[in-house]
Structure formats: C-alpha cells, structure tokens
Coordinates of C-alpha atoms and ligand atoms in Angstrom, one line a residue:
M15 CA 2.5 28.8 102.1
A16 CA 6.2 29.3 101.6
N17 CA 7.5 32.7 102.4
R18 CA 10.5 34.6 101.1
R19 CA 11.6 35.2 104.7
D20 CA 12.2 31.4 105.1
L21 CA 14.9 31.3 102.4
P22 CA 18.0 29.5 103.6
A23 CA 20.7 31.2 105.7
G24 CA 23.5 32.3 103.4
F25 CA 21.1 33.0 100.6
Q26 CA 22.8 35.6 98.3
W27 CA 20.8 38.8 97.6
G28 CA 21.7 40.8 94.6
A29 CA 20.9 43.1 91.8
A30 CA 22.0 43.0 88.1
T31 CA 22.9 45.3 85.2
A32 CA 24.7 45.0 81.9
A33 CA 27.5 47.1 80.4
Y34 CA 25.8 48.5 77.3
Q35 CA 22.6 49.2 79.2
V36 CA 24.2 51.4 81.9
E37 CA 27.8 52.4 81.1
G38 CA 27.6 55.0 78.3
A39 CA 31.1 56.3 77.5
V40 CA 31.1 54.3 74.3
A41 CA 34.0 56.1 72.7
E42 CA 36.1 56.7 75.9
D43 CA 39.5 55.3 77.0
G44 CA 40.0 53.3 73.9
R45 CA 36.7 51.3 73.8
G46 CA 36.1 49.8 70.4
P47 CA 32.7 49.8 68.7
S48 CA 30.3 47.0 69.6
I49 CA 27.4 45.5 67.5
W50 CA 25.0 47.5 69.7
D51 CA 26.6 50.9 68.8
V52 CA 26.2 50.0 65.1
F53 CA 22.7 48.5 65.4
A54 CA 21.3 51.3 67.5
A55 CA 22.5 53.8 64.9
R56 CA 20.5 52.1 62.2
P57 CA 17.3 54.1 61.5
G58 CA 14.3 52.3 62.8
A59 CA 16.2 49.7 64.7
V60 CA 15.5 51.0 68.2
R61 CA 12.4 52.8 69.4
D62 CA 12.8 56.6 69.0
G63 CA 16.4 56.0 67.8
H64 CA 17.7 55.7 71.4
T65 CA 21.3 54.5 71.8
G66 CA 23.5 53.5 74.7
E67 CA 25.8 56.4 74.1
L68 CA 25.2 57.9 77.5
A69 CA 22.8 55.4 79.2
C70 CA 23.2 55.8 83.0
D71 CA 26.7 57.3 82.6
H72 CA 27.7 54.5 85.0
Y73 CA 31.2 54.6 83.6
H74 CA 31.6 57.9 85.4
R75 CA 29.1 57.6 88.2
Y76 CA 29.9 54.0 89.4
G77 CA 31.0 55.4 92.7
E78 CA 27.5 56.9 93.3
D79 CA 25.9 53.7 92.1
V80 CA 28.0 51.5 94.4
E81 CA 26.9 53.8 97.3
L82 CA 23.3 53.1 96.3
M83 CA 24.1 49.3 96.4
R84 CA 25.7 49.7 99.8
G85 CA 22.6 51.6 101.1
L86 CA 20.5 48.7 99.7
G87 CA 22.6 46.2 101.5
L88 CA 23.3 43.9 98.6
D89 CA 25.4 40.7 99.1
G90 CA 26.3 40.6 95.4
Y91 CA 26.2 42.8 92.3
R92 CA 25.9 41.2 88.8
F93 CA 27.3 43.4 86.1
S94 CA 28.8 42.7 82.7
I95 CA 32.2 43.5 81.3
A96 CA 32.3 45.1 77.8
W97 CA 34.5 43.0 75.6
P98 CA 35.1 46.0 73.3
R99 CA 36.5 47.9 76.2
V100 CA 39.0 45.2 77.0
R101 CA 39.9 44.1 73.5
P102 CA 38.6 46.8 71.1
S103 CA 38.7 44.7 68.0
G104 CA 37.9 41.4 69.6
S105 CA 41.4 40.0 68.9
G106 CA 44.8 41.7 68.9
A107 CA 45.8 44.5 71.3
V108 CA 44.4 44.6 74.9
N109 CA 43.2 48.0 76.1
K110 CA 44.6 48.5 79.6
A111 CA 42.4 51.5 80.2
G112 CA 39.3 49.4 79.7
L113 CA 40.4 46.8 82.2
D114 CA 41.3 49.6 84.6
F115 CA 37.6 50.6 84.8
Y116 CA 36.5 47.2 86.0
D117 CA 39.4 47.0 88.3
R118 CA 38.2 50.3 90.0
L119 CA 34.6 49.0 90.1
V120 CA 35.6 45.7 91.7
D121 CA 37.6 47.5 94.3
E122 CA 34.8 49.9 95.0
L123 CA 32.4 46.9 95.4
L124 CA 34.7 45.0 97.7
A125 CA 35.1 48.1 99.9
A126 CA 31.3 48.3 100.2
G127 CA 31.2 44.6 101.2
I128 CA 29.6 43.5 98.0
T129 CA 30.7 40.5 96.0
P130 CA 31.2 41.2 92.3
L131 CA 29.6 38.7 89.9
P132 CA 30.7 39.7 86.4
T133 CA 29.2 38.4 83.2
L134 CA 31.7 38.2 80.4
F135 CA 29.3 38.5 77.5
H136 CA 26.0 40.4 77.7
W137 CA 25.5 40.9 73.9
D138 CA 27.9 43.7 73.1
L139 CA 30.2 41.9 70.7
P140 CA 33.1 43.9 69.3
Q141 CA 31.9 45.0 65.8
A142 CA 35.2 43.8 64.3
L143 CA 34.3 40.2 65.2
E144 CA 30.8 40.7 63.8
D145 CA 32.5 41.8 60.5
G146 CA 34.1 38.3 60.5
G147 CA 30.8 36.5 61.0
G148 CA 30.0 37.2 64.7
W149 CA 28.8 34.1 66.5
L150 CA 28.1 32.4 63.2
A151 CA 31.9 32.1 62.9
R152 CA 33.5 29.3 65.0
D153 CA 36.5 31.6 65.5
T154 CA 34.5 33.9 67.8
A155 CA 34.3 31.1 70.4
Y156 CA 38.1 30.9 70.6
R157 CA 38.4 34.7 70.7
F158 CA 35.9 34.6 73.6
A159 CA 38.1 32.2 75.6
E160 CA 41.1 34.5 75.0
Y161 CA 39.2 37.4 76.3
A162 CA 38.1 35.5 79.3
R163 CA 41.7 34.7 80.1
I164 CA 42.7 38.4 79.8
V165 CA 40.0 39.4 82.2
V166 CA 40.5 36.7 84.8
D167 CA 44.3 37.4 84.8
R168 CA 43.5 41.0 85.8
L169 CA 40.5 40.6 88.2
G170 CA 40.7 37.0 89.2
D171 CA 42.5 37.7 92.5
R172 CA 39.3 39.5 93.7
V173 CA 36.5 37.9 91.8
P174 CA 35.4 34.3 92.9
A175 CA 32.7 33.5 90.5
W176 CA 31.9 34.3 86.8
I177 CA 29.0 34.1 84.4
T178 CA 30.2 33.3 80.9
L179 CA 27.2 34.2 78.7
N180 CA 24.0 36.0 79.2
E181 CA 20.9 34.4 77.5
P182 CA 22.5 32.8 74.5
F183 CA 18.9 31.9 73.4
V184 CA 17.8 35.5 73.3
H185 CA 21.0 36.6 71.6
M186 CA 20.6 33.9 68.9
V187 CA 16.9 34.4 68.3
Y188 CA 16.6 38.2 68.6
G189 CA 20.0 39.0 67.1
Y190 CA 20.5 36.4 64.5
A191 CA 17.2 34.7 63.7
L192 CA 14.7 37.6 63.8
G193 CA 17.0 40.7 63.6
V194 CA 15.3 42.8 66.2
H195 CA 18.5 43.0 68.4
A196 CA 22.1 43.5 67.3
P197 CA 23.6 42.4 65.0
G198 CA 20.2 42.6 63.3
R199 CA 20.4 39.5 61.1
A200 CA 17.2 37.7 60.2
L201 CA 18.4 34.2 59.3
M202 CA 15.6 32.2 61.0
L203 CA 16.9 28.6 61.5
D204 CA 20.2 29.4 59.7
A205 CA 21.0 31.2 63.0
L206 CA 21.5 27.9 64.8
P207 CA 25.3 27.9 64.5
A208 CA 25.2 31.0 66.7
A209 CA 23.8 28.8 69.4
H210 CA 26.5 26.2 69.1
H211 CA 29.3 28.7 68.8
Q212 CA 28.2 30.6 71.9
L213 CA 28.0 27.3 73.8
L214 CA 31.4 26.3 72.5
G215 CA 32.8 29.7 73.6
H216 CA 31.2 29.1 77.1
G217 CA 32.9 25.7 77.3
L218 CA 36.3 27.0 76.2
A219 CA 36.1 30.0 78.6
A220 CA 34.8 27.8 81.5
A221 CA 37.8 25.6 81.1
V222 CA 40.1 28.6 81.4
L223 CA 38.3 29.9 84.5
R224 CA 38.0 26.5 86.3
E225 CA 41.6 25.7 85.7
R226 CA 42.4 28.8 87.7
G227 CA 40.1 27.6 90.5
H228 CA 37.2 29.9 89.7
Q229 CA 33.5 29.1 89.9
V230 CA 31.6 29.3 86.6
L231 CA 27.9 29.9 85.8
I232 CA 26.0 30.7 82.7
A233 CA 22.8 32.8 82.7
N234 CA 20.1 31.2 80.6
N235 CA 16.7 32.7 79.9
L236 CA 14.3 29.9 80.7
T237 CA 10.5 29.7 80.5
P238 CA 7.9 27.1 81.6
V239 CA 6.2 26.1 78.3
W240 CA 2.4 25.7 78.6
S241 CA 0.5 23.8 75.9
A242 CA -2.5 25.7 74.8
S243 CA -4.6 22.6 75.1
E244 CA -4.4 18.8 75.7
A245 CA -4.7 18.3 71.9
V246 CA -1.8 16.1 70.5
A247 CA -0.8 18.8 68.0
D248 CA -0.6 21.5 70.7
V249 CA 1.4 19.3 73.1
A250 CA 3.8 18.4 70.3
A251 CA 4.2 22.1 69.4
A252 CA 4.9 22.9 73.1
A253 CA 7.6 20.2 73.2
A254 CA 9.2 21.6 70.1
Y255 CA 9.2 25.1 71.6
D256 CA 10.7 23.8 74.8
A257 CA 13.5 22.1 72.9
L258 CA 14.4 25.4 71.2
H259 CA 14.0 27.8 74.1
N260 CA 15.1 25.7 77.1
R261 CA 16.7 22.4 76.2
L262 CA 19.0 23.7 73.3
F263 CA 20.9 25.8 75.8
T264 CA 20.8 23.5 78.9
D265 CA 20.9 19.9 77.6
P266 CA 24.4 20.2 76.1
L267 CA 25.8 21.8 79.3
L268 CA 24.3 19.2 81.7
L269 CA 23.8 16.1 79.5
G270 CA 26.4 16.6 76.8
R271 CA 24.0 16.4 73.9
Y272 CA 21.6 18.5 71.9
P273 CA 17.9 18.0 72.1
D274 CA 15.9 16.5 69.2
L275 CA 15.2 19.4 66.8
S276 CA 13.7 17.1 64.1
A277 CA 10.4 19.0 64.4
Y278 CA 12.3 21.9 62.8
G279 CA 13.9 19.7 60.1
V280 CA 17.3 20.4 61.8
A281 CA 19.9 17.7 62.1
P282 CA 21.8 17.2 65.4
D283 CA 24.9 18.9 63.9
L284 CA 23.0 22.3 63.9
G285 CA 23.7 23.3 60.3
G286 CA 27.0 21.6 60.2
S287 CA 28.5 23.6 63.1
V288 CA 29.0 20.8 65.6
R289 CA 32.3 19.1 65.2
P290 CA 33.6 15.9 66.9
G291 CA 34.6 16.7 70.5
D292 CA 32.6 19.9 70.8
L293 CA 30.0 18.5 73.1
E294 CA 32.7 17.1 75.3
L295 CA 34.2 20.6 75.5
I296 CA 30.8 22.2 76.3
A297 CA 29.8 19.8 79.0
G298 CA 33.3 18.7 80.1
A299 CA 34.3 22.1 81.6
G300 CA 31.5 21.6 84.2
L301 CA 29.3 24.2 85.8
D302 CA 29.3 25.4 89.5
G303 CA 25.9 26.9 89.1
L304 CA 23.1 27.4 86.6
G305 CA 22.0 31.0 86.3
V306 CA 18.3 31.3 85.6
N307 CA 16.7 34.5 84.2
Y308 CA 13.0 34.2 84.6
Y309 CA 10.3 36.7 83.5
N310 CA 7.2 34.7 82.4
P311 CA 5.9 31.4 81.1
T312 CA 5.1 30.9 77.4
R313 CA 1.9 29.4 76.0
I314 CA 2.3 27.5 72.8
A315 CA -0.2 26.1 70.2
A316 CA 0.1 24.1 67.0
P317 CA 1.1 26.3 64.1
T318 CA -1.6 27.6 61.8
E319 CA 0.6 27.5 58.7
P320 CA 2.0 24.1 58.0
A321 CA 5.1 25.4 56.2
G322 CA 6.7 27.6 58.9
L323 CA 8.0 27.0 62.4
P324 CA 6.5 24.0 64.3
F325 CA 4.8 26.2 66.9
A326 CA 2.7 29.3 67.4
E327 CA 2.8 31.5 70.4
A328 CA -0.6 31.9 72.2
E329 CA -1.8 34.6 74.6
I330 CA -1.7 34.0 78.3
E331 CA -5.1 35.4 79.5
G332 CA -6.4 36.5 82.8
V333 CA -3.2 37.6 84.4
P334 CA -1.8 41.1 85.2
R335 CA 0.8 42.5 82.7
T336 CA 3.9 44.6 83.2
A337 CA 4.3 47.9 81.4
F338 CA 6.2 45.9 78.7
G339 CA 3.0 43.8 78.3
W340 CA 4.7 40.7 79.8
P341 CA 2.3 38.3 81.7
V342 CA 2.9 38.2 85.5
V343 CA 2.9 34.6 86.7
P344 CA 4.9 34.3 89.9
D345 CA 4.2 30.6 90.3
G346 CA 5.8 30.0 86.9
L347 CA 9.2 30.5 88.7
R348 CA 8.4 27.6 91.1
E349 CA 7.1 25.5 88.2
L350 CA 10.3 26.2 86.2
L351 CA 12.7 25.4 89.0
V352 CA 10.9 22.2 90.1
G353 CA 10.8 21.2 86.4
L354 CA 14.5 21.7 86.0
R355 CA 15.2 19.5 89.0
D356 CA 12.8 16.8 87.7
R357 CA 14.4 17.0 84.2
Y358 CA 18.0 17.0 85.1
G359 CA 18.1 15.3 88.5
T360 CA 21.6 14.9 89.9
A361 CA 23.1 16.6 86.8
L362 CA 21.6 19.9 87.9
P363 CA 24.0 22.1 89.7
P364 CA 22.8 24.6 92.3
I365 CA 20.7 27.4 90.8
T366 CA 21.1 31.2 91.1
I367 CA 18.3 33.4 89.8
T368 CA 20.4 35.8 87.8
E369 CA 17.6 38.0 86.6
N370 CA 13.9 38.6 87.6
G371 CA 12.0 41.8 87.7
C372 CA 9.5 43.9 85.8
S373 CA 9.1 47.2 83.9
V374 CA 6.7 49.7 85.4
D375 CA 5.6 53.1 84.1
D376 CA 7.4 54.8 87.0
R377 CA 7.3 58.6 87.5
V378 CA 8.8 60.7 90.2
A379 CA 5.8 62.2 92.1
A380 CA 5.6 65.9 93.2
D381 CA 6.9 64.9 96.7
G382 CA 10.0 63.4 95.1
T383 CA 9.1 59.7 95.7
V384 CA 8.5 56.9 93.2
H385 CA 5.6 54.6 94.2
D386 CA 6.2 51.4 92.3
Q387 CA 3.8 49.2 94.1
P388 CA 3.4 46.9 91.0
R389 CA 7.2 46.1 91.2
I390 CA 7.0 45.4 95.0
D391 CA 4.1 43.0 94.3
Y392 CA 6.0 41.4 91.4
L393 CA 9.1 40.8 93.5
A394 CA 7.2 39.6 96.6
G395 CA 5.2 37.1 94.5
H396 CA 8.3 35.8 92.7
L397 CA 10.3 35.5 95.9
D398 CA 7.5 33.5 97.6
A399 CA 7.4 31.2 94.5
L400 CA 11.2 30.8 94.8
A401 CA 10.8 29.9 98.5
A402 CA 8.1 27.4 97.5
A403 CA 10.6 25.8 95.1
V404 CA 13.2 25.6 97.8
A405 CA 10.6 24.0 100.1
Q406 CA 10.1 21.4 97.4
G407 CA 13.8 20.6 97.5
V408 CA 15.3 22.7 94.7
D409 CA 18.8 24.0 95.6
V410 CA 18.6 27.8 94.9
R411 CA 21.5 29.8 96.3
G412 CA 20.7 33.4 95.4
Y413 CA 18.5 36.0 93.7
Y414 CA 19.7 38.9 91.5
T415 CA 16.8 41.3 90.6
W416 CA 16.7 43.0 87.3
S417 CA 17.6 45.7 87.7
L418 CA 19.5 48.1 90.0
L419 CA 18.9 51.1 87.8
D420 CA 16.4 52.1 85.1
N421 CA 18.5 51.6 82.0
Y422 CA 18.7 51.1 78.2
E423 CA 16.3 48.3 77.4
W424 CA 17.7 47.2 74.0
A425 CA 15.2 47.7 71.2
E426 CA 12.8 49.6 73.5
G427 CA 15.4 52.2 74.3
Y428 CA 14.8 54.1 77.5
H429 CA 11.0 53.3 77.5
Q430 CA 11.0 50.3 79.9
R431 CA 12.0 51.1 83.5
F432 CA 13.1 48.0 85.4
G433 CA 15.1 49.6 88.2
L434 CA 14.9 49.7 92.0
V435 CA 16.4 53.2 91.4
H436 CA 14.7 55.7 89.0
V437 CA 17.1 57.4 86.6
D438 CA 16.2 60.7 85.0
F439 CA 18.0 60.3 81.7
A440 CA 18.1 64.0 81.0
T441 CA 19.8 64.9 84.3
Q442 CA 21.2 61.5 85.4
R443 CA 19.6 62.1 88.8
R444 CA 19.0 58.8 90.7
T445 CA 15.9 58.4 92.9
P446 CA 15.5 55.2 94.9
K447 CA 12.0 53.9 94.4
A448 CA 9.6 52.5 97.0
S449 CA 10.8 49.0 95.9
Y450 CA 14.4 49.9 96.9
G451 CA 13.3 50.4 100.5
W452 CA 11.2 47.3 100.4
Y453 CA 14.0 45.1 99.0
R454 CA 16.4 46.6 101.6
D455 CA 14.0 45.8 104.4
L456 CA 13.4 42.3 103.2
M457 CA 17.2 41.6 103.0
T458 CA 17.6 43.0 106.5
A459 CA 14.7 41.0 108.0
H460 CA 16.1 37.8 106.3
R461 CA 19.6 38.3 107.7
V462 CA 18.2 39.2 111.2
S463 CA 16.1 36.0 111.2
H464 CA 19.3 34.0 110.5
G465 CA 21.4 35.9 113.0
R466 CA 23.5 37.5 110.3
Ligands
FCB21 C1 16.8 40.1 79.7 C2 18.2 40.7 79.4 C3 18.5 42.0 80.3 C4 17.2 42.8 80.3 C5 16.0 42.1 80.7 C6 14.7 42.9 80.9 O1 16.5 39.3 78.6 O2 19.2 39.8 79.8 O3 19.6 42.6 79.7 O4 17.1 43.6 79.2 O5 15.8 41.0 79.8

C-alpha cells in the first residue's frame, strides 16, 4: 500500500485560500465592487444572506495568518489576488493601494520561508466588466491579460509561479449556466462562450507571464466520471458529462482542440465564440503544471427526459459524506490522476493538487480544542491515494489543502467549514484544529525522512 510518507523528496506541501473568501475589507483602499459583492447582496442568493464583507478579515490580519502558516511549516501558500483591488473597474486606472496589500503579503510569506503561489482569478470579477458582459464578452479576456501584466510587474521579482484561473468549469456552470454563483446568470448552454473566453484569457495571460520567465499553472476542477451501469446509454451519458466537466477545460490547453460536444447539439465553435487562431493562443502559451482541484467523483446515468441535457447525475451510495454532503472517495484521486496520464500521455505537464479538503461541522470544545477527526481521515486517505498515483508513475509535485482557514463558502455563506484553523466569525478568533497539528507532523515526518 502506498503511503503518504513515501511522497518524493522536494514534494511541496501547501494550503490554499481565495481573496473573496477570506479578505473582507471590500470597500477599503480603493477596491472596486466585484460580482460577488453584488450577487451576495441579492436577497435569497446566498444562504442566510451572508456576504464576504468581513469574511476572515484577512486583509487586516494577514500577519497573524502568516504566523499560523509558519507554525504549520508550509512550503507554499496558494492565495488569490482580487482583480477589483488592483484595477477597480477592470480596465483603466490601477489602484496602487490594492497592489500594496499583496506586496506586503508576499514579503511576509517570504520572511516566513513560504513560497507564494498566487491565483489571478478566483471568481471575483470587477462588476464593471460584468456590466459589459463579463466572461461572455471576448474583451474580458484581453482585460485579464492586462491585469496579469500589472500584477506581475509589481510582484514578479518575488513570485516564481502563478495560477491564472481557478476552476473555469465551476465558474461557467455555477455562475453563467445555472446562476447559483455570481454573476447569477442562468443561460444553460448559452453560457459556453464563458468557457472559451476564460481559456482565451488564460492563454493571453500565460503568454505575458512566460515571456517574463515565470511558471504558469491553471487550477481545474476535475472529477472521475463513473457510468451508473454498463448500459450503452449510461456509458454515452458519462462520456458526454466527462466532455463538459473535464475535457472542455483541459483538451484545449494540452491538445489544442475542444472535445466533441455534439451530444449537447453544440458546434466546435462554442456558440460562435471561437475565432481562428484562438486555440493556438490557448495551447501555444504552454503550461508548466496542471493544477488539479479534486473533491469527489461523479456518477452519471442516461437522462430521463429526452429533451434536456444528455446526462443525469446519479447518487454515489455506500460511502461516507462530508458535512456538505459530498461523497468521500479517496481512491477517486488516484483514479483521476492515472486517468489524466493515460489520456494525455506526454502532453501532460507535472501535476500539483491545488485544492483538496472537506467541510466538517466543527465546534470549539469546552477545553478550547477542535477535534476534526473526519478531516484528518479525509486528508490521510487522499494523500495515500496521491502516493499510490505517484507509485503508478504520475508526476505530482505538490499538494495544497483546501483550506488554511474556515472561510466564506460562496452560496453556502459561513456554513461550511473547510479550514485547518477554526475561525469564530463573530470574534475573528483563530483556533488551530486537530488537523492542523496532524498536517504539521506529517510534513515534518516527510521532510525528516528525506533529510530536509
Ligand atoms: C472549490 C473552490 C474553492 C472552495 C472549494 C470548497 O470549488 O475553488 O474556492 O470553495 O471548492
């Protein structure tokens, strides 16, 4: 049995957060409104009307948070940069005070011996760009590349590697197809241009970053797709779902083409958005690493209504569930990674797990501790599965757990706790959970076994 302690020497251990989920300070130092400020203010959009107005107040407490990271012994910290802090209306004037915040954060991380791994877009689009069509508008891709240049010009002397986008699949589907995330548009398949324009933005930004000698990754939400049965109709439905969830966001990057979406009645130009030369831009910039966000597999059956989408989601039975209700299937991570290697072969760059973790109904006990054994079990199981994939020859360079802190979980508000550190949102008190000590000890044991 592969064991997490056998992960290769030099393996990067990390934890992740995202700007809107932790920073707060939404109206400070010149930050412009983002689509999440506007969406969260809409009655009924987010559970209990929660917003990211204060979140973990990380904008003011980043020093304390970096101390927690230092105590943990992280090699790397994945955070995101809020585009509306840097360029409040998405185009036009740059807000120096916004960049100053990330400058301070990067310096603080480096002083603690932690490598910063920033994500340029983790869903908080400047509202002014949304008013011009958001990611449905081709122009947004060009604005994204400009923003990337502004950020790298300021932080690039200290930041070696960058993640362009976080989960373009989830942003397109939840934000533009179903409307359960910002910007709250429910366009179903008419949302597909938002996929292409995000990928185009990735390609344009990646070119800027790589020209300057930086490493570039993208963080994709990927899932192993299980057919509900061997029946031809279920297998076809699973393939259609795989095309939408996984291939749509990875084939263009690694193979320079979109997958076949004919099961959806969609032509290869994705609603007319793909122009000649675009795929060359998307694939041509190259990727130094593929970021994989893994939470659970997906089970798919043939649709029950012939007129709608070409798949139906089926329950995964007989496995534990997180507090969020997500199925816990650690081996799905090994299956996913081995599947990527088999699918893309030599076109697959090294992989970094950029998110993996679970929500637990954590409470601070009377003795002041937080016993999050389900999280420890989740992390241990997934790290063993990761080690199994490495033993099967998959090149995985690092693991960033989601998340460092309990934070604003999008449409669930503050109801889902994913952190290694408990946050009391009324007092902003941070309490390291049992998983924090467990992760710290694992990293130490791994380093010691490799003489680091
Ligand atoms: C991912 C998001 C991240 C977090 C986790 C639980 O889809 O990228 O921001 O919300 O889910």
